[in-house]
PDB file of C-alpha atoms in Angstrom:
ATOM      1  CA  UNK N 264      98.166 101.996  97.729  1.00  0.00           C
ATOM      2  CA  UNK N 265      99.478 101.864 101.358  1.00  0.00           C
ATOM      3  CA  UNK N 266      99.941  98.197 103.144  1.00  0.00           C
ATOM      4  CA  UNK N 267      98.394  98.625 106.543  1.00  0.00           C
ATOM      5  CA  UNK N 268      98.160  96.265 109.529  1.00  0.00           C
ATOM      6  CA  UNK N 269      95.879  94.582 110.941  1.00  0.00           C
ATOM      7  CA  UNK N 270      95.754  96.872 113.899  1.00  0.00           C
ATOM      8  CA  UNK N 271      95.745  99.868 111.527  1.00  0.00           C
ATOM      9  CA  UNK N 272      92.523  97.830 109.811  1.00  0.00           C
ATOM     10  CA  UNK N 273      91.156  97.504 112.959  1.00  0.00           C
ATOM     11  CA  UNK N 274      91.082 100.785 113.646  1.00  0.00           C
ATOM     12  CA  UNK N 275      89.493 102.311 110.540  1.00  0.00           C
ATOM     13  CA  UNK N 276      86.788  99.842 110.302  1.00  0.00           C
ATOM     14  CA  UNK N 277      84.034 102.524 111.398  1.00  0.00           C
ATOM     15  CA  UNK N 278      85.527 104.569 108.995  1.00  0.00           C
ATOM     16  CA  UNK N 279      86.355 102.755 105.738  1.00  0.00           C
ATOM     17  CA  UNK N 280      85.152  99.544 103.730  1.00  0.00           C
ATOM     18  CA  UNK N 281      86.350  96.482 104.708  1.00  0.00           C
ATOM     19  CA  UNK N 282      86.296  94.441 101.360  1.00  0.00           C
ATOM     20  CA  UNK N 283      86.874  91.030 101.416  1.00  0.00           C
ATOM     21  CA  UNK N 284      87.665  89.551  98.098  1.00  0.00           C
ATOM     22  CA  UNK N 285      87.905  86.021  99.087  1.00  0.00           C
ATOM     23  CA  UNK N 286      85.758  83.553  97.278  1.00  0.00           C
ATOM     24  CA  UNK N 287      82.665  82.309  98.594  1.00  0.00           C
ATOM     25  CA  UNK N 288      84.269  78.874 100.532  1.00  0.00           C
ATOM     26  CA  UNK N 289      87.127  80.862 102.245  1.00  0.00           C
ATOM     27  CA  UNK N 290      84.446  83.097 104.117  1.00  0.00           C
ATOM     28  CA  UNK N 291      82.571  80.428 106.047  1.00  0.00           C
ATOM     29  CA  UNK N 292      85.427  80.025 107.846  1.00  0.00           C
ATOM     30  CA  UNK N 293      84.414  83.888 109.005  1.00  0.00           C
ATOM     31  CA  UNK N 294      85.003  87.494 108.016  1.00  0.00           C
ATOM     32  CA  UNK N 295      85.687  90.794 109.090  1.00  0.00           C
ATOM     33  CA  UNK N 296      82.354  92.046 111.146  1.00  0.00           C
ATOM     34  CA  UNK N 297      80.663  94.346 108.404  1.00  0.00           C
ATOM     35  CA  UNK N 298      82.953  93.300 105.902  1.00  0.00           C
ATOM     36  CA  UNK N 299      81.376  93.480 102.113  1.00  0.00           C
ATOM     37  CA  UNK N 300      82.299  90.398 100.330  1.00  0.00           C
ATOM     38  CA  UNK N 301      83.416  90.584  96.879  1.00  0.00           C
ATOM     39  CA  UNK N 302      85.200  87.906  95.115  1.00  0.00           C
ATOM     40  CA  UNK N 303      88.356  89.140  92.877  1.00  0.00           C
ATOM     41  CA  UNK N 304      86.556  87.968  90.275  1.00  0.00           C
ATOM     42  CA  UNK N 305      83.547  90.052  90.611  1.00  0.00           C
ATOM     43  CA  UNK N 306      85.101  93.119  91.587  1.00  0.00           C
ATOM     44  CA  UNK N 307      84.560  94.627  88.036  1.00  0.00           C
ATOM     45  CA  UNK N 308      80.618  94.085  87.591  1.00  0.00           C
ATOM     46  CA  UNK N 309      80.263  94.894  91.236  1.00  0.00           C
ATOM     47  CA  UNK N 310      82.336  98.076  91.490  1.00  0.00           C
ATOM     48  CA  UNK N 311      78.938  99.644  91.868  1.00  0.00           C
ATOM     49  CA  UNK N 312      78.216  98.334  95.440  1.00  0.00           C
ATOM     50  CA  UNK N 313      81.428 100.702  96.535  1.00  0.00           C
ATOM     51  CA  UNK N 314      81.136 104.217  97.681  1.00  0.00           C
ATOM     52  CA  UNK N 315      84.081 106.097  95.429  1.00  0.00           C
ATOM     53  CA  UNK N 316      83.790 108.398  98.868  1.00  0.00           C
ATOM     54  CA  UNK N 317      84.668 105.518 101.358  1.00  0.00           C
ATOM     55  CA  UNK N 318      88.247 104.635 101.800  1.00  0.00           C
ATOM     56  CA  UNK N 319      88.357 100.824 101.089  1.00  0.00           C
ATOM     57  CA  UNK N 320      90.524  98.745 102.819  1.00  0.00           C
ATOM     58  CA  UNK N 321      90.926  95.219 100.669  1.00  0.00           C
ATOM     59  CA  UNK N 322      91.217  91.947 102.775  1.00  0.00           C
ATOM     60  CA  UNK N 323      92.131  88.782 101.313  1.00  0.00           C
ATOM     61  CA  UNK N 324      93.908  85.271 102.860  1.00  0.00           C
ATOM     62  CA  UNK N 325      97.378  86.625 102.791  1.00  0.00           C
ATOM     63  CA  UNK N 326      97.839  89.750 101.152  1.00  0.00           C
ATOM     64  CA  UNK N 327      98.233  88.874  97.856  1.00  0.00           C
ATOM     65  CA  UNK N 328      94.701  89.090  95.909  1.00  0.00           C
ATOM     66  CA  UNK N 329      93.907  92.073  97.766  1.00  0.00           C
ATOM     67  CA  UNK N 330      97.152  94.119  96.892  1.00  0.00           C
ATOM     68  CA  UNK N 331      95.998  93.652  93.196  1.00  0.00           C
ATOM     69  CA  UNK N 332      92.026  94.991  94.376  1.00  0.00           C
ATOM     70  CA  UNK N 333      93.766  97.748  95.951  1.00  0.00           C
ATOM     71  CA  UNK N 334      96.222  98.608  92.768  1.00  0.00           C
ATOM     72  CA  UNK N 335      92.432  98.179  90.624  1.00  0.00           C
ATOM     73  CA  UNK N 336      90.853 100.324  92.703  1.00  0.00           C
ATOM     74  CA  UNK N 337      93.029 103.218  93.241  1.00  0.00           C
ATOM     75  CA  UNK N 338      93.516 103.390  89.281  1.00  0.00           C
ATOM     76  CA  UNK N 339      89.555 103.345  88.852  1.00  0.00           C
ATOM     77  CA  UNK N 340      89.223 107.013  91.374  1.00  0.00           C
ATOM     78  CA  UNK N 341      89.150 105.095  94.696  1.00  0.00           C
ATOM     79  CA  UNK N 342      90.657 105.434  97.699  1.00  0.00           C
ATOM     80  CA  UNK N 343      92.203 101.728  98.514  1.00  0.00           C
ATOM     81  CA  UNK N 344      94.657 100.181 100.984  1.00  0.00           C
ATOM     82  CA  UNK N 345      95.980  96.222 101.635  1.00  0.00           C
ATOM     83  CA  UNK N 346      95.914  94.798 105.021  1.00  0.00           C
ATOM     84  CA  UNK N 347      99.110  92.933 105.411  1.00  0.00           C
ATOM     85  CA  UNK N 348      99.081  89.552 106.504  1.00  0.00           C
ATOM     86  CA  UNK N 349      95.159  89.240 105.719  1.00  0.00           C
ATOM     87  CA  UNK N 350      92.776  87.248 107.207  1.00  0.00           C
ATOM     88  CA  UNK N 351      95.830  84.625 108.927  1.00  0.00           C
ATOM     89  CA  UNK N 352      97.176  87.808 110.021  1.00  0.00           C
ATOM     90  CA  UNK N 353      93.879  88.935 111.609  1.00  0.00           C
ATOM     91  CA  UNK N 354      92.490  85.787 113.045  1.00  0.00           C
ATOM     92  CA  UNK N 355      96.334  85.609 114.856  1.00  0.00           C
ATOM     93  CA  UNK N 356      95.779  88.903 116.538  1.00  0.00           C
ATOM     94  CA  UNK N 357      92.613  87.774 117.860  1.00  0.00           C
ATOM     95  CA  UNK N 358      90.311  90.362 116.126  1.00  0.00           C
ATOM     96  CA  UNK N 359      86.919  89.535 115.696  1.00  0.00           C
ATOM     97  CA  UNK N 360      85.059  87.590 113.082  1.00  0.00           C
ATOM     98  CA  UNK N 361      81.647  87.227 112.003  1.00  0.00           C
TER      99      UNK N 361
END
């Protein structure tokens, strides 16, 4: 698992998953455009909704949750990165949310 910025994110949205794994009250304050929402919690009876084929990039508040998703990930056969900083980090740069 790499820790990428939020530029880096940014940049691979068209070609990765955004995951945000967030629970359900800290995304009405807005997510990633095209983001898939997953809570942390759900991750393992949802792991279906993820293409094993399309990098994933993990999104969380801070950092922290999503590390963990990305750790999960990469030891179930996908391909997962951490966005440093999340989503304070990306709403300070100014990047769009939806």
């Amino acid at each position: 698992m790499a820790e990428i910025t939020v530029t880096e994110a940014d940049q691979r949205r068209a070609s990765a998953r955004i995951l945000d794994v967030r629970e359900d009250f800290e995304v009405e304050d807005g997510m990633i455009p095209g983001a898939l929402h997953i809570p942390m919690g759900q991750l393992q009876a949802r792991l279906s909704e993820l293409d094993p084929a399309v990098p994933v990039i993990a999104v969380c508040r801070s950092g922290n949750r999503s590390a963990r998703v990305a750790d999960a990930l990469n030891g179930a056969g996908f391909t997962a990165d951490t966005m440093a900083g999340g989503m304070i980090a990306w709403t300070r740069a100014g990047l769009p949310t939806a």
